[in-house]
mmCIF file of C-alpha atoms in Angstrom:
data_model
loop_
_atom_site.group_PDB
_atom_site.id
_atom_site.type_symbol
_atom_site.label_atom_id
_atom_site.label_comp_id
_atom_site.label_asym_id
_atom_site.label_seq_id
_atom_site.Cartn_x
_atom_site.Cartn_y
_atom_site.Cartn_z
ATOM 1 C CA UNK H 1 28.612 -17.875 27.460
ATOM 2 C CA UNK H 2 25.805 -16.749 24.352
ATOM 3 C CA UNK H 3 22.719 -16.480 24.884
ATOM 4 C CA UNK H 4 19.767 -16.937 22.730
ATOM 5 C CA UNK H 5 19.066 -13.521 20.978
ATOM 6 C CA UNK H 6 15.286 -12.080 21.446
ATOM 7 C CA UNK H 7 14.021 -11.392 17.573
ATOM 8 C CA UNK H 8 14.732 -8.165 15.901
ATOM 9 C CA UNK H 9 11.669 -6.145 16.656
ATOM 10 C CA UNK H 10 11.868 -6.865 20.322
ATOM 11 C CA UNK H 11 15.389 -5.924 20.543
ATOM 12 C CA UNK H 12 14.294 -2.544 18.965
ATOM 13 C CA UNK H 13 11.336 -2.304 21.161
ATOM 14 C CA UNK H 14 13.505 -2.365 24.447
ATOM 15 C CA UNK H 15 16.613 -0.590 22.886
ATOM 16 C CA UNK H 16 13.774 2.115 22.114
ATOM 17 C CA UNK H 17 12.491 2.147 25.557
ATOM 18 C CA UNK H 18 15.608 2.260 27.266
ATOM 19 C CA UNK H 19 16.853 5.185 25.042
ATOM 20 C CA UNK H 20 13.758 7.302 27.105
ATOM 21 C CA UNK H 21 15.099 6.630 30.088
ATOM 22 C CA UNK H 22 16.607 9.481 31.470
ATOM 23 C CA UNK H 23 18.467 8.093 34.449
ATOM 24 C CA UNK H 24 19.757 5.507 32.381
ATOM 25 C CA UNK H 25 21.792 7.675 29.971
ATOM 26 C CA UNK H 26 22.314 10.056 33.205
ATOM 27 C CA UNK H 27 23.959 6.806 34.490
ATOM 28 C CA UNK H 28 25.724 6.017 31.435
ATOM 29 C CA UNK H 29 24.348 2.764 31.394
ATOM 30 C CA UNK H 30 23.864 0.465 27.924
ATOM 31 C CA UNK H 31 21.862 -2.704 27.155
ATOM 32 C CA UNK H 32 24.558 -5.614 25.900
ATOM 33 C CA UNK H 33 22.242 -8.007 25.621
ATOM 34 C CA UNK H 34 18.589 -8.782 25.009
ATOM 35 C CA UNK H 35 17.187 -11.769 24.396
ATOM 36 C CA UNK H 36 13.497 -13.760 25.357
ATOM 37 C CA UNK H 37 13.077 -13.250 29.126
ATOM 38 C CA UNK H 38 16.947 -12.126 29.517
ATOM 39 C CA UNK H 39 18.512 -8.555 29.172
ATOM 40 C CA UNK H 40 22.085 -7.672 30.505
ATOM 41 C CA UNK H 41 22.795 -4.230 31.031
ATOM 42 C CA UNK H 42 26.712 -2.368 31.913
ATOM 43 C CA UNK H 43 27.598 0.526 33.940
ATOM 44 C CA UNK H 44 31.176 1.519 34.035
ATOM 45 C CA UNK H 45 32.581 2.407 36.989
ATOM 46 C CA UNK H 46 33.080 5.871 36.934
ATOM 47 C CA UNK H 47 33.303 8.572 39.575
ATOM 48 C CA UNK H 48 30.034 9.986 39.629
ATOM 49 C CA UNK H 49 28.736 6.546 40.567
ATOM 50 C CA UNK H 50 30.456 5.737 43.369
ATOM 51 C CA UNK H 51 30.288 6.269 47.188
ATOM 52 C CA UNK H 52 32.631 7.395 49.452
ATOM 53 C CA UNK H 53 34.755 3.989 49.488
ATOM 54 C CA UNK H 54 35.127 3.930 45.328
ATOM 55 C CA UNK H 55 32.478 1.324 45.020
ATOM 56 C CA UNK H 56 29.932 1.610 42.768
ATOM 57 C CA UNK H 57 26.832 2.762 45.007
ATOM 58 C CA UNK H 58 24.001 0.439 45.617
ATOM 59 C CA UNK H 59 21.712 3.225 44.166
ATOM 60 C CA UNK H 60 23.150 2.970 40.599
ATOM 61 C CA UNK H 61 23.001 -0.709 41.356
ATOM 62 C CA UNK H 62 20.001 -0.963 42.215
ATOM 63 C CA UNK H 63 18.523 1.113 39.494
ATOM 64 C CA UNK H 64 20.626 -0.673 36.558
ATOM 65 C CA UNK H 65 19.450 -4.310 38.324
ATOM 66 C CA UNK H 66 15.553 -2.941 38.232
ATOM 67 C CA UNK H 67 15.441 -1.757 34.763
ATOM 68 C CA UNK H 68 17.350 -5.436 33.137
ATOM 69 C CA UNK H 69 14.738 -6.893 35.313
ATOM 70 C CA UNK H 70 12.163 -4.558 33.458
ATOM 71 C CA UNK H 71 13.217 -4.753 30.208
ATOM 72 C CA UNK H 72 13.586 -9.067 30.597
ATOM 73 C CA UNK H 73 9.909 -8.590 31.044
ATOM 74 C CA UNK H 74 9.322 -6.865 28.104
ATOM 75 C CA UNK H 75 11.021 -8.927 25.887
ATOM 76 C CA UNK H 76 7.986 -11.599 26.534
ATOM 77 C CA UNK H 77 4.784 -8.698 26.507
ATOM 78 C CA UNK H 78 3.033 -8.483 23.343
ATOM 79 C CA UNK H 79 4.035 -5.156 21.568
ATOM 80 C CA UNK H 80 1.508 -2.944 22.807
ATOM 81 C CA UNK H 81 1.795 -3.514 26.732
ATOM 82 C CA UNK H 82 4.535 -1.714 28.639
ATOM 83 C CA UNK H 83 5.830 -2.876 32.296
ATOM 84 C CA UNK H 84 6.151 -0.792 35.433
ATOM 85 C CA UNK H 85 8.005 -1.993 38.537
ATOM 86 C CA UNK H 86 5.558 -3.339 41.047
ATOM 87 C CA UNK H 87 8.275 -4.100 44.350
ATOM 88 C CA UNK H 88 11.737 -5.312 44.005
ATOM 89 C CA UNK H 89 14.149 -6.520 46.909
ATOM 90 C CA UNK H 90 17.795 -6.533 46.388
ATOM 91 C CA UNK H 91 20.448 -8.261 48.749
ATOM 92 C CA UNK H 92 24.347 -6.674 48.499
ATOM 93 C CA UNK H 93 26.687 -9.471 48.640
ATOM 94 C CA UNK H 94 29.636 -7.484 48.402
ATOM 95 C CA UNK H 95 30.882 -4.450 47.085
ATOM 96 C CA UNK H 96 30.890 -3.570 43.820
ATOM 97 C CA UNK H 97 34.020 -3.334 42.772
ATOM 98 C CA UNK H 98 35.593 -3.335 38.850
ATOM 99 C CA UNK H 99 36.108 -1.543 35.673
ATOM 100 C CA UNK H 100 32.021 -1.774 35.414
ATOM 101 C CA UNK H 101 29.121 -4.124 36.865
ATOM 102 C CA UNK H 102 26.613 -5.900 34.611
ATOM 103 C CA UNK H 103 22.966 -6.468 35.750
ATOM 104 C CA UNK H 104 21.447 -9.295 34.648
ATOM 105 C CA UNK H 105 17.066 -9.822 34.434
ATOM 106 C CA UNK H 106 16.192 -13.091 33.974
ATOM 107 C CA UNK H 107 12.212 -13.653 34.123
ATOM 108 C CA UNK H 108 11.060 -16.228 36.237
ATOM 109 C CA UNK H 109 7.201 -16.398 35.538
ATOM 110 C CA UNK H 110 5.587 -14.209 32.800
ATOM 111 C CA UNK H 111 1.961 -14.363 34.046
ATOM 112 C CA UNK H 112 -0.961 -12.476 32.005
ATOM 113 C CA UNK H 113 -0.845 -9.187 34.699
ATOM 114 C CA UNK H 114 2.379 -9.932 37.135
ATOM 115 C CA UNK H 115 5.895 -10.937 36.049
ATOM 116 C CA UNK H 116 8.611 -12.025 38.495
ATOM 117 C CA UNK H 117 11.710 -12.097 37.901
ATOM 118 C CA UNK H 118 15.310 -12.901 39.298
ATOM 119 C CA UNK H 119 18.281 -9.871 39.463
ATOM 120 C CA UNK H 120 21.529 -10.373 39.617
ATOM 121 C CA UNK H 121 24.753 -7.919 39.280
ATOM 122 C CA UNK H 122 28.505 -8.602 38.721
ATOM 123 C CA UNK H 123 31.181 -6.433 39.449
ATOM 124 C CA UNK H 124 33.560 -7.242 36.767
ATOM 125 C CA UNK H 125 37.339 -6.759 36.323
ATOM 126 C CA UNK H 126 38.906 -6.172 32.830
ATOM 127 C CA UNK H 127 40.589 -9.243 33.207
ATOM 128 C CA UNK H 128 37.077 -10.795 32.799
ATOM 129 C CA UNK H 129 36.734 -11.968 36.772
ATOM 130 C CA UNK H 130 33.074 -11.391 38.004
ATOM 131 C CA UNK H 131 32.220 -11.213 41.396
ATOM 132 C CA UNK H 132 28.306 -11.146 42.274
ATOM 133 C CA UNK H 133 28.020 -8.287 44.421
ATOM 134 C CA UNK H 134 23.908 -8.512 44.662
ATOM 135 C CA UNK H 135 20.896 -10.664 43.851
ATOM 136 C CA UNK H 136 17.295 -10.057 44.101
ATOM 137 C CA UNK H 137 13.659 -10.399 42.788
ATOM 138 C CA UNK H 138 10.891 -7.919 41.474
ATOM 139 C CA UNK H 139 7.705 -8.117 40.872
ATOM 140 C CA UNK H 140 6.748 -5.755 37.613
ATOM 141 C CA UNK H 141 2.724 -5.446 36.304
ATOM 142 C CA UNK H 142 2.222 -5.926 32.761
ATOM 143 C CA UNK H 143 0.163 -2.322 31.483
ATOM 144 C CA UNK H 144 -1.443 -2.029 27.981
ATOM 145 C CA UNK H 145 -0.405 1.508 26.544
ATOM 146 C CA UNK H 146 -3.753 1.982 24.595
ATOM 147 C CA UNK H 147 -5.410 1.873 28.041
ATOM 148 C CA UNK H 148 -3.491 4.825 29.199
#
């Protein structure tokens, strides 16, 4: 499926902001899509990001499902706010099992302070089967950078 493509300068802006994330690139993880109020992010499934079982652990889950679910937020903030994670719940359906597992943000409301939004990760197979392994929602707070 495509989906709509956020416009050049916000793609930058998140692709900028996810390139200073630290535990990101310690993760190996990479934005594959970004678009208005929707950003997919990949892990691959690789041995330093599983648990005991070979699954991919719900921390490195967690965290990729978190920061889509950030950065879908920022694609709808004007350019000089920035968005911190307020509370997020996340329920594991199953485990996460595949070559890699995509995390999908999807904003639900974009209100002037608070932004919710919907989580959702896939373990996927490289035949192209997903399976989603979690879902959840977060609650992220809109912050203006010149007010820092």
């Amino acid at each position: 499926m495509r989906w709509e493509q956020a416009a050049p300068e916000v793609r930058a802006r998140v692709q900028d902001s996810f390139e200073r994330q630290g535990l990101m690139a310690h993760l190996g993880a990479r934005i594959t899509h970004v678009g208005p109020g929707r950003v997919h992010l990949v892990l691959p499934a690789r041995p330093e990001v599983t648990q005991q079982n070979g699954y991919v652990h719900a921390g490195a889950t967690s965290a990729v499902a978190d920061s889509a679910g950030g950065y879908a937020a920022l694609t709808l903030f004007p350019e000089e706010c920035d968005v911190l994670t307020v509370e997020y719940k996340i329920n594991l359906l199953a485990p996460a099992a595949g070559d890699h597992v995509e995390a999908v943000g999807t904003v639900l409301r974009s209100g002037r302070t608070l932004t919710v939004c919907q989580l959702e990760v896939y373990g996927v197979r490289g035949t192209g089967e997903r399976t989603l392994v979690a879902t959840g929602q977060q609650t992220l707070i809109r912050l203006d950078r010149r007010s820092r």
